[in-house]
GROMACS .gro file of N, CA, C and O in nm:
model
  416
    1PRO      N    1  -0.396   1.640   0.982
    1PRO     CA    2  -0.320   1.739   0.915
    1PRO      C    3  -0.311   1.707   0.755
    1PRO      O    4  -0.347   1.605   0.757
    2GLN      N    5  -0.292   1.813   0.657
    2GLN     CA    6  -0.311   1.782   0.531
    2GLN      C    7  -0.199   1.732   0.480
    2GLN      O    8  -0.223   1.650   0.412
    3LEU      N    9  -0.049   1.733   0.523
    3LEU     CA   10   0.033   1.649   0.494
    3LEU      C   11   0.013   1.496   0.526
    3LEU      O   12   0.066   1.446   0.405
    4GLY      N   13  -0.007   1.432   0.654
    4GLY     CA   14  -0.041   1.333   0.639
    4GLY      C   15  -0.116   1.250   0.569
    4GLY      O   16  -0.114   1.162   0.513
    5ALA      N   17  -0.253   1.302   0.526
    5ALA     CA   18  -0.333   1.265   0.487
    5ALA      C   19  -0.325   1.265   0.314
    5ALA      O   20  -0.348   1.201   0.231
    6GLU      N   21  -0.238   1.370   0.282
    6GLU     CA   22  -0.145   1.333   0.125
    6GLU      C   23  -0.076   1.254   0.148
    6GLU      O   24  -0.074   1.166   0.016
    7VAL      N   25   0.008   1.215   0.229
    7VAL     CA   26   0.112   1.090   0.232
    7VAL      C   27   0.047   0.981   0.196
    7VAL      O   28   0.051   0.872   0.134
    8MET      N   29  -0.085   0.959   0.281
    8MET     CA   30  -0.178   0.837   0.286
    8MET      C   31  -0.238   0.823   0.157
    8MET      O   32  -0.226   0.694   0.094
    9PHE      N   33  -0.274   0.969   0.073
    9PHE     CA   34  -0.344   0.942  -0.046
    9PHE      C   35  -0.232   0.865  -0.141
    9PHE      O   36  -0.264   0.761  -0.228
   10TYR      N   37  -0.137   0.954  -0.145
   10TYR     CA   38  -0.013   0.872  -0.253
   10TYR      C   39   0.026   0.741  -0.237
   10TYR      O   40   0.057   0.689  -0.330
   11ALA      N   41   0.010   0.674  -0.083
   11ALA     CA   42   0.080   0.562  -0.065
   11ALA      C   43  -0.038   0.477  -0.126
   11ALA      O   44  -0.003   0.372  -0.183
   12ALA      N   45  -0.145   0.503  -0.106
   12ALA     CA   46  -0.238   0.427  -0.148
   12ALA      C   47  -0.287   0.431  -0.324
   12ALA      O   48  -0.268   0.305  -0.387
   13ARG      N   49  -0.257   0.543  -0.368
   13ARG     CA   50  -0.250   0.540  -0.516
   13ARG      C   51  -0.135   0.446  -0.577
   13ARG      O   52  -0.168   0.419  -0.653
   14GLU      N   53  -0.033   0.453  -0.524
   14GLU     CA   54   0.088   0.396  -0.557
   14GLU      C   55   0.061   0.233  -0.549
   14GLU      O   56   0.109   0.169  -0.647
   15ALA      N   57  -0.010   0.188  -0.453
   15ALA     CA   58  -0.038   0.042  -0.430
   15ALA      C   59  -0.128   0.022  -0.571
   15ALA      O   60  -0.123  -0.091  -0.588
   16ILE      N   61  -0.218   0.115  -0.566
   16ILE     CA   62  -0.348   0.071  -0.665
   16ILE      C   63  -0.259   0.056  -0.808
   16ILE      O   64  -0.269  -0.026  -0.908
   17ARG      N   65  -0.156   0.142  -0.839
   17ARG     CA   66  -0.122   0.138  -0.961
   17ARG      C   67  -0.029   0.017  -0.998
   17ARG      O   68   0.011  -0.011  -1.108
   18ASN      N   69   0.080   0.002  -0.849
   18ASN     CA   70   0.129  -0.142  -0.884
   18ASN      C   71   0.042  -0.240  -0.902
   18ASN      O   72   0.062  -0.324  -0.985
   19ALA      N   73  -0.083  -0.253  -0.804
   19ALA     CA   74  -0.163  -0.371  -0.875
   19ALA      C   75  -0.242  -0.384  -1.018
   19ALA      O   76  -0.206  -0.477  -1.088
   20ALA      N   77  -0.262  -0.276  -1.051
   20ALA     CA   78  -0.295  -0.270  -1.187
   20ALA      C   79  -0.161  -0.260  -1.304
   20ALA      O   80  -0.199  -0.349  -1.401
   21ARG      N   81  -0.066  -0.235  -1.287
   21ARG     CA   82   0.048  -0.294  -1.376
   21ARG      C   83   0.129  -0.414  -1.367
   21ARG      O   84   0.164  -0.443  -1.448
   22HIS      N   85   0.123  -0.461  -1.231
   22HIS     CA   86   0.185  -0.585  -1.227
   22HIS      C   87   0.119  -0.682  -1.176
   22HIS      O   88   0.162  -0.815  -1.176
   23ALA      N   89  -0.002  -0.697  -1.100
   23ALA     CA   90  -0.061  -0.825  -1.037
   23ALA      C   91  -0.113  -0.892  -1.144
   23ALA      O   92  -0.132  -1.033  -1.098
   24ARG      N   93  -0.142  -0.885  -1.260
   24ARG     CA   94  -0.180  -0.996  -1.375
   24ARG      C   95  -0.048  -1.082  -1.425
   24ARG      O   96  -0.076  -1.152  -1.501
   25GLY      N   97   0.083  -1.013  -1.387
   25GLY     CA   98   0.184  -1.071  -1.460
   25GLY      C   99   0.216  -1.076  -1.558
   25GLY      O  100   0.185  -0.957  -1.668
   26GLU      N  101   0.229  -1.200  -1.683
   26GLU     CA  102   0.233  -1.195  -1.811
   26GLU      C  103   0.113  -1.205  -1.880
   26GLU      O  104   0.097  -1.174  -1.990
   27LYS      N  105   0.011  -1.225  -1.769
   27LYS     CA  106  -0.145  -1.243  -1.834
   27LYS      C  107  -0.212  -1.105  -1.852
   27LYS      O  108  -0.310  -1.096  -1.768
   28GLU      N  109  -0.204  -1.027  -1.915
   28GLU     CA  110  -0.257  -0.911  -1.908
   28GLU      C  111  -0.392  -0.894  -1.909
   28GLU      O  112  -0.483  -0.790  -1.867
   29THR      N  113  -0.474  -0.983  -1.947
   29THR     CA  114  -0.631  -0.982  -2.017
   29THR      C  115  -0.704  -1.097  -1.894
   29THR      O  116  -0.830  -1.072  -1.857
   30THR      N  117  -0.617  -1.131  -1.784
   30THR     CA  118  -0.676  -1.191  -1.663
   30THR      C  119  -0.747  -1.084  -1.576
   30THR      O  120  -0.679  -0.959  -1.572
   31PRO      N  121  -0.879  -1.099  -1.536
   31PRO     CA  122  -0.930  -1.021  -1.474
   31PRO      C  123  -0.878  -0.990  -1.318
   31PRO      O  124  -0.807  -1.106  -1.268
   32LEU      N  125  -0.898  -0.882  -1.267
   32LEU     CA  126  -0.820  -0.857  -1.164
   32LEU      C  127  -0.888  -0.805  -1.059
   32LEU      O  128  -0.993  -0.696  -1.074
   33GLN      N  129  -0.900  -0.860  -0.951
   33GLN     CA  130  -1.005  -0.782  -0.835
   33GLN      C  131  -0.913  -0.704  -0.740
   33GLN      O  132  -0.823  -0.799  -0.738
   34LEU      N  133  -0.937  -0.602  -0.710
   34LEU     CA  134  -0.872  -0.515  -0.598
   34LEU      C  135  -0.980  -0.479  -0.493
   34LEU      O  136  -1.069  -0.411  -0.503
   35GLY      N  137  -0.954  -0.511  -0.386
   35GLY     CA  138  -1.056  -0.469  -0.289
   35GLY      C  139  -0.985  -0.376  -0.151
   35GLY      O  140  -0.850  -0.369  -0.133
   36VAL      N  141  -1.042  -0.289  -0.152
   36VAL     CA  142  -1.023  -0.195  -0.047
   36VAL      C  143  -1.084  -0.151   0.063
   36VAL      O  144  -1.215  -0.167   0.054
   37ALA      N  145  -1.030  -0.157   0.176
   37ALA     CA  146  -1.106  -0.170   0.301
   37ALA      C  147  -1.047  -0.026   0.373
   37ALA      O  148  -0.913   0.011   0.383
   38ILE      N  149  -1.113   0.062   0.431
   38ILE     CA  150  -1.106   0.168   0.496
   38ILE      C  151  -1.173   0.170   0.657
   38ILE      O  152  -1.300   0.172   0.647
   39ARG      N  153  -1.105   0.201   0.753
   39ARG     CA  154  -1.131   0.188   0.875
   39ARG      C  155  -1.067   0.309   0.957
   39ARG      O  156  -0.963   0.336   0.942
   40TRP      N  157  -1.147   0.323   1.094
   40TRP     CA  158  -1.073   0.434   1.204
   40TRP      C  159  -1.073   0.313   1.298
   40TRP      O  160  -1.156   0.278   1.358
   41ASP      N  161  -0.959   0.310   1.351
   41ASP     CA  162  -0.913   0.260   1.425
   41ASP      C  163  -0.799   0.339   1.550
   41ASP      O  164  -0.711   0.292   1.500
   42ASN      N  165  -0.840   0.432   1.599
   42ASN     CA  166  -0.742   0.530   1.659
   42ASN      C  167  -0.672   0.593   1.566
   42ASN      O  168  -0.534   0.604   1.588
   43GLY      N  169  -0.692   0.622   1.423
   43GLY     CA  170  -0.642   0.663   1.316
   43GLY      C  171  -0.684   0.587   1.210
   43GLY      O  172  -0.746   0.521   1.197
   44LEU      N  173  -0.633   0.618   1.098
   44LEU     CA  174  -0.701   0.572   0.959
   44LEU      C  175  -0.579   0.467   0.956
   44LEU      O  176  -0.490   0.487   0.941
   45GLU      N  177  -0.693   0.381   0.854
   45GLU     CA  178  -0.636   0.249   0.817
   45GLU      C  179  -0.676   0.226   0.714
   45GLU      O  180  -0.806   0.251   0.689
   46ILE      N  181  -0.601   0.191   0.570
   46ILE     CA  182  -0.670   0.144   0.443
   46ILE      C  183  -0.582   0.014   0.428
   46ILE      O  184  -0.431   0.014   0.419
   47VAL      N  185  -0.644  -0.064   0.385
   47VAL     CA  186  -0.580  -0.218   0.320
   47VAL      C  187  -0.625  -0.221   0.178
   47VAL      O  188  -0.733  -0.228   0.174
   48LEU      N  189  -0.533  -0.249   0.075
   48LEU     CA  190  -0.554  -0.286  -0.032
   48LEU      C  191  -0.504  -0.409  -0.063
   48LEU      O  192  -0.399  -0.470  -0.040
   49GLU      N  193  -0.566  -0.499  -0.128
   49GLU     CA  194  -0.548  -0.629  -0.167
   49GLU      C  195  -0.595  -0.680  -0.288
   49GLU      O  196  -0.699  -0.663  -0.332
   50ASP      N  197  -0.515  -0.749  -0.383
   50ASP     CA  198  -0.547  -0.816  -0.511
   50ASP      C  199  -0.534  -0.933  -0.526
   50ASP      O  200  -0.499  -1.001  -0.444
   51ASN      N  201  -0.593  -0.983  -0.619
   51ASN     CA  202  -0.595  -1.119  -0.647
   51ASN      C  203  -0.496  -1.208  -0.742
   51ASN      O  204  -0.525  -1.283  -0.843
   52GLY      N  205  -0.389  -1.106  -0.756
   52GLY     CA  206  -0.270  -1.127  -0.853
   52GLY      C  207  -0.195  -1.215  -0.829
   52GLY      O  208  -0.191  -1.324  -0.729
   53VAL      N  209  -0.109  -1.211  -0.906
   53VAL     CA  210   0.045  -1.316  -0.891
   53VAL      C  211   0.108  -1.293  -0.764
   53VAL      O  212   0.210  -1.411  -0.761
   54GLY      N  213   0.117  -1.187  -0.695
   54GLY     CA  214   0.168  -1.182  -0.589
   54GLY      C  215   0.310  -1.160  -0.605
   54GLY      O  216   0.384  -1.127  -0.744
   55MET      N  217   0.387  -1.138  -0.513
   55MET     CA  218   0.550  -1.063  -0.524
   55MET      C  219   0.635  -1.175  -0.496
   55MET      O  220   0.638  -1.243  -0.401
   56GLU      N  221   0.738  -1.181  -0.538
   56GLU     CA  222   0.845  -1.294  -0.515
   56GLU      C  223   0.897  -1.230  -0.378
   56GLU      O  224   0.882  -1.101  -0.368
   57ALA      N  225   0.977  -1.325  -0.339
   57ALA     CA  226   0.987  -1.298  -0.199
   57ALA      C  227   1.110  -1.181  -0.187
   57ALA      O  228   1.114  -1.093  -0.137
   58LEU      N  229   1.217  -1.198  -0.295
   58LEU     CA  230   1.332  -1.103  -0.343
   58LEU      C  231   1.254  -0.982  -0.345
   58LEU      O  232   1.290  -0.851  -0.276
   59ALA      N  233   1.144  -0.939  -0.405
   59ALA     CA  234   1.075  -0.802  -0.451
   59ALA      C  235   1.034  -0.769  -0.316
   59ALA      O  236   1.017  -0.645  -0.302
   60LEU      N  237   0.970  -0.861  -0.221
   60LEU     CA  238   0.947  -0.817  -0.076
   60LEU      C  239   1.010  -0.755   0.031
   60LEU      O  240   1.009  -0.682   0.054
   61GLU      N  241   1.152  -0.835   0.011
   61GLU     CA  242   1.293  -0.807   0.072
   61GLU      C  243   1.322  -0.663   0.001
   61GLU      O  244   1.356  -0.560   0.129
   62THR      N  245   1.352  -0.663  -0.101
   62THR     CA  246   1.432  -0.517  -0.136
   62THR      C  247   1.292  -0.435  -0.177
   62THR      O  248   1.328  -0.310  -0.183
   63GLY      N  249   1.194  -0.469  -0.196
   63GLY     CA  250   1.079  -0.378  -0.237
   63GLY      C  251   1.139  -0.281  -0.353
   63GLY      O  252   1.209  -0.287  -0.412
   64ASN      N  253   1.023  -0.228  -0.419
   64ASN     CA  254   1.029  -0.163  -0.555
   64ASN      C  255   1.046  -0.038  -0.521
   64ASN      O  256   1.024   0.018  -0.400
   65GLN      N  257   1.080   0.046  -0.601
   65GLN     CA  258   1.115   0.174  -0.551
   65GLN      C  259   1.012   0.251  -0.532
   65GLN      O  260   0.992   0.318  -0.380
   66GLY      N  261   0.895   0.282  -0.557
   66GLY     CA  262   0.780   0.323  -0.567
   66GLY      C  263   0.739   0.312  -0.421
   66GLY      O  264   0.706   0.385  -0.334
   67LEU      N  265   0.715   0.158  -0.397
   67LEU     CA  266   0.662   0.147  -0.235
   67LEU      C  267   0.738   0.168  -0.108
   67LEU      O  268   0.740   0.218  -0.015
   68ALA      N  269   0.889   0.177  -0.166
   68ALA     CA  270   0.987   0.198  -0.077
   68ALA      C  271   0.997   0.351  -0.032
   68ALA      O  272   1.017   0.365   0.094
   69LEU      N  273   0.952   0.431  -0.133
   69LEU     CA  274   0.945   0.557  -0.124
   69LEU      C  275   0.853   0.620  -0.014
   69LEU      O  276   0.864   0.685   0.069
   70HIS      N  277   0.730   0.555  -0.037
   70HIS     CA  278   0.597   0.571   0.008
   70HIS      C  279   0.604   0.518   0.164
   70HIS      O  280   0.556   0.576   0.254
   71ASN      N  281   0.704   0.415   0.192
   71ASN     CA  282   0.715   0.336   0.292
   71ASN      C  283   0.784   0.455   0.402
   71ASN      O  284   0.771   0.498   0.502
   72THR      N  285   0.856   0.519   0.347
   72THR     CA  286   0.935   0.621   0.416
   72THR      C  287   0.854   0.739   0.450
   72THR      O  288   0.849   0.783   0.551
   73MET      N  289   0.796   0.771   0.338
   73MET     CA  290   0.721   0.893   0.362
   73MET      C  291   0.576   0.867   0.452
   73MET      O  292   0.580   0.964   0.576
   74MET      N  293   0.536   0.740   0.477
   74MET     CA  294   0.444   0.689   0.590
   74MET      C  295   0.512   0.725   0.756
   74MET      O  296   0.479   0.781   0.837
   75ALA      N  297   0.657   0.667   0.714
   75ALA     CA  298   0.730   0.668   0.870
   75ALA      C  299   0.774   0.842   0.892
   75ALA      O  300   0.739   0.864   1.019
   76VAL      N  301   0.797   0.897   0.806
   76VAL     CA  302   0.778   1.052   0.823
   76VAL      C  303   0.674   1.112   0.906
   76VAL      O  304   0.706   1.187   0.990
   77VAL      N  305   0.558   1.084   0.854
   77VAL     CA  306   0.435   1.129   0.919
   77VAL      C  307   0.405   1.056   1.003
   77VAL      O  308   0.285   1.078   1.099
   78GLY      N  309   0.466   0.983   1.059
   78GLY     CA  310   0.433   0.906   1.190
   78GLY      C  311   0.343   0.766   1.136
   78GLY      O  312   0.280   0.734   1.271
   79GLY      N  313   0.354   0.773   1.051
   79GLY     CA  314   0.249   0.617   1.005
   79GLY      C  315   0.353   0.486   0.963
   79GLY      O  316   0.477   0.489   1.001
   80TRP      N  317   0.300   0.411   0.899
   80TRP     CA  318   0.374   0.294   0.854
   80TRP      C  319   0.284   0.204   0.757
   80TRP      O  320   0.162   0.243   0.744
   81MET      N  321   0.369   0.147   0.684
   81MET     CA  322   0.306   0.063   0.566
   81MET      C  323   0.338  -0.080   0.571
   81MET      O  324   0.486  -0.100   0.614
   82SER      N  325   0.292  -0.166   0.596
   82SER     CA  326   0.333  -0.331   0.556
   82SER      C  327   0.267  -0.383   0.391
   82SER      O  328   0.174  -0.377   0.371
   83VAL      N  329   0.349  -0.488   0.391
   83VAL     CA  330   0.366  -0.547   0.242
   83VAL      C  331   0.340  -0.671   0.285
   83VAL      O  332   0.443  -0.739   0.339
   84ASP      N  333   0.231  -0.745   0.225
   84ASP     CA  334   0.254  -0.931   0.253
   84ASP      C  335   0.152  -0.951   0.105
   84ASP      O  336   0.111  -0.909   0.054
   85SER      N  337   0.225  -1.059   0.098
   85SER     CA  338   0.229  -1.112  -0.052
   85SER      C  339   0.244  -1.277  -0.042
   85SER      O  340   0.316  -1.329  -0.008
   86GLN      N  341   0.133  -1.329  -0.120
   86GLN     CA  342   0.153  -1.497  -0.157
   86GLN      C  343   0.163  -1.514  -0.282
   86GLN      O  344   0.089  -1.489  -0.388
   87PRO      N  345   0.289  -1.546  -0.342
   87PRO     CA  346   0.338  -1.569  -0.493
   87PRO      C  347   0.193  -1.667  -0.538
   87PRO      O  348   0.175  -1.801  -0.475
   88GLY      N  349   0.129  -1.616  -0.675
   88GLY     CA  350   0.027  -1.681  -0.720
   88GLY      C  351  -0.104  -1.681  -0.630
   88GLY      O  352  -0.199  -1.721  -0.710
   89ALA      N  353  -0.106  -1.574  -0.571
   89ALA     CA  354  -0.240  -1.567  -0.480
   89ALA      C  355  -0.279  -1.427  -0.447
   89ALA      O  356  -0.405  -1.383  -0.497
   90TYR      N  357  -0.211  -1.352  -0.429
   90TYR     CA  358  -0.236  -1.209  -0.370
   90TYR      C  359  -0.146  -1.099  -0.331
   90TYR      O  360  -0.020  -1.167  -0.299
   91THR      N  361  -0.120  -1.022  -0.326
   91THR     CA  362  -0.047  -0.876  -0.275
   91THR      C  363  -0.160  -0.821  -0.178
   91THR      O  364  -0.236  -0.758  -0.225
   92ARG      N  365  -0.125  -0.758  -0.055
   92ARG     CA  366  -0.193  -0.705   0.036
   92ARG      C  367  -0.081  -0.600   0.082
   92ARG      O  368   0.006  -0.587   0.154
   93VAL      N  369  -0.138  -0.460   0.064
   93VAL     CA  370  -0.058  -0.350   0.127
   93VAL      C  371  -0.155  -0.270   0.221
   93VAL      O  372  -0.271  -0.250   0.187
   94SER      N  373  -0.104  -0.267   0.355
   94SER     CA  374  -0.161  -0.208   0.461
   94SER      C  375  -0.136  -0.098   0.507
   94SER      O  376   0.033  -0.063   0.515
   95LEU      N  377  -0.166   0.041   0.534
   95LEU     CA  378  -0.123   0.194   0.552
   95LEU      C  379  -0.197   0.207   0.656
   95LEU      O  380  -0.326   0.184   0.683
   96LYS      N  381  -0.139   0.238   0.741
   96LYS     CA  382  -0.169   0.307   0.919
   96LYS      C  383  -0.132   0.427   0.954
   96LYS      O  384   0.007   0.457   0.942
   97LEU      N  385  -0.227   0.519   0.967
   97LEU     CA  386  -0.171   0.662   1.035
   97LEU      C  387  -0.234   0.701   1.131
   97LEU      O  388  -0.392   0.724   1.117
   98PRO      N  389  -0.189   0.657   1.243
   98PRO     CA  390  -0.232   0.671   1.414
   98PRO      C  391  -0.286   0.844   1.419
   98PRO      O  392  -0.247   0.949   1.352
   99GLU      N  393  -0.368   0.856   1.509
   99GLU     CA  394  -0.484   0.958   1.541
   99GLU      C  395  -0.367   1.059   1.578
   99GLU      O  396  -0.358   1.183   1.546
  100ASN      N  397  -0.298   1.015   1.694
  100ASN     CA  398  -0.201   1.053   1.783
  100ASN      C  399  -0.069   1.063   1.750
  100ASN      O  400   0.014   0.975   1.804
  101ARG      N  401   0.001   1.139   1.651
  101ARG     CA  402   0.106   1.134   1.585
  101ARG      C  403   0.167   1.282   1.580
  101ARG      O  404   0.105   1.374   1.589
  102ARG      N  405   0.307   1.245   1.575
  102ARG     CA  406   0.353   1.415   1.588
  102ARG      C  407   0.446   1.449   1.452
  102ARG      O  408   0.499   1.325   1.403
  103LEU      N  409   0.422   1.532   1.387
  103LEU     CA  410   0.488   1.550   1.246
  103LEU      C  411   0.628   1.636   1.274
  103LEU      O  412   0.600   1.700   1.368
  104PRO      N  413   0.717   1.608   1.194
  104PRO     CA  414   0.847   1.682   1.197
  104PRO      C  415   0.807   1.802   1.175
  104PRO      O  416   0.725   1.915   1.141
   0.00000   0.00000   0.00000
């Protein structure tokens, strides 16, 4: 359904925007690599991973407002989002929208 597709799109866009804005930390001229993997496994899965400075543990626990909002929206359409990060190495955002889900 279109609603699920739109929620996935905007969640992925937020993750990409965050990587572009925050992944380099204080070194804005440092090259940034962003990998995007898209696959179908009983639903749509998108994984975005950067080679940036990573997120601090507190930021992972409390989340930033943008990712927290999109995490909630993913849940509303029957999907989920996870964020994994290693400070100084990477941040990975995984989005999954199962094929057989019920929309509200």
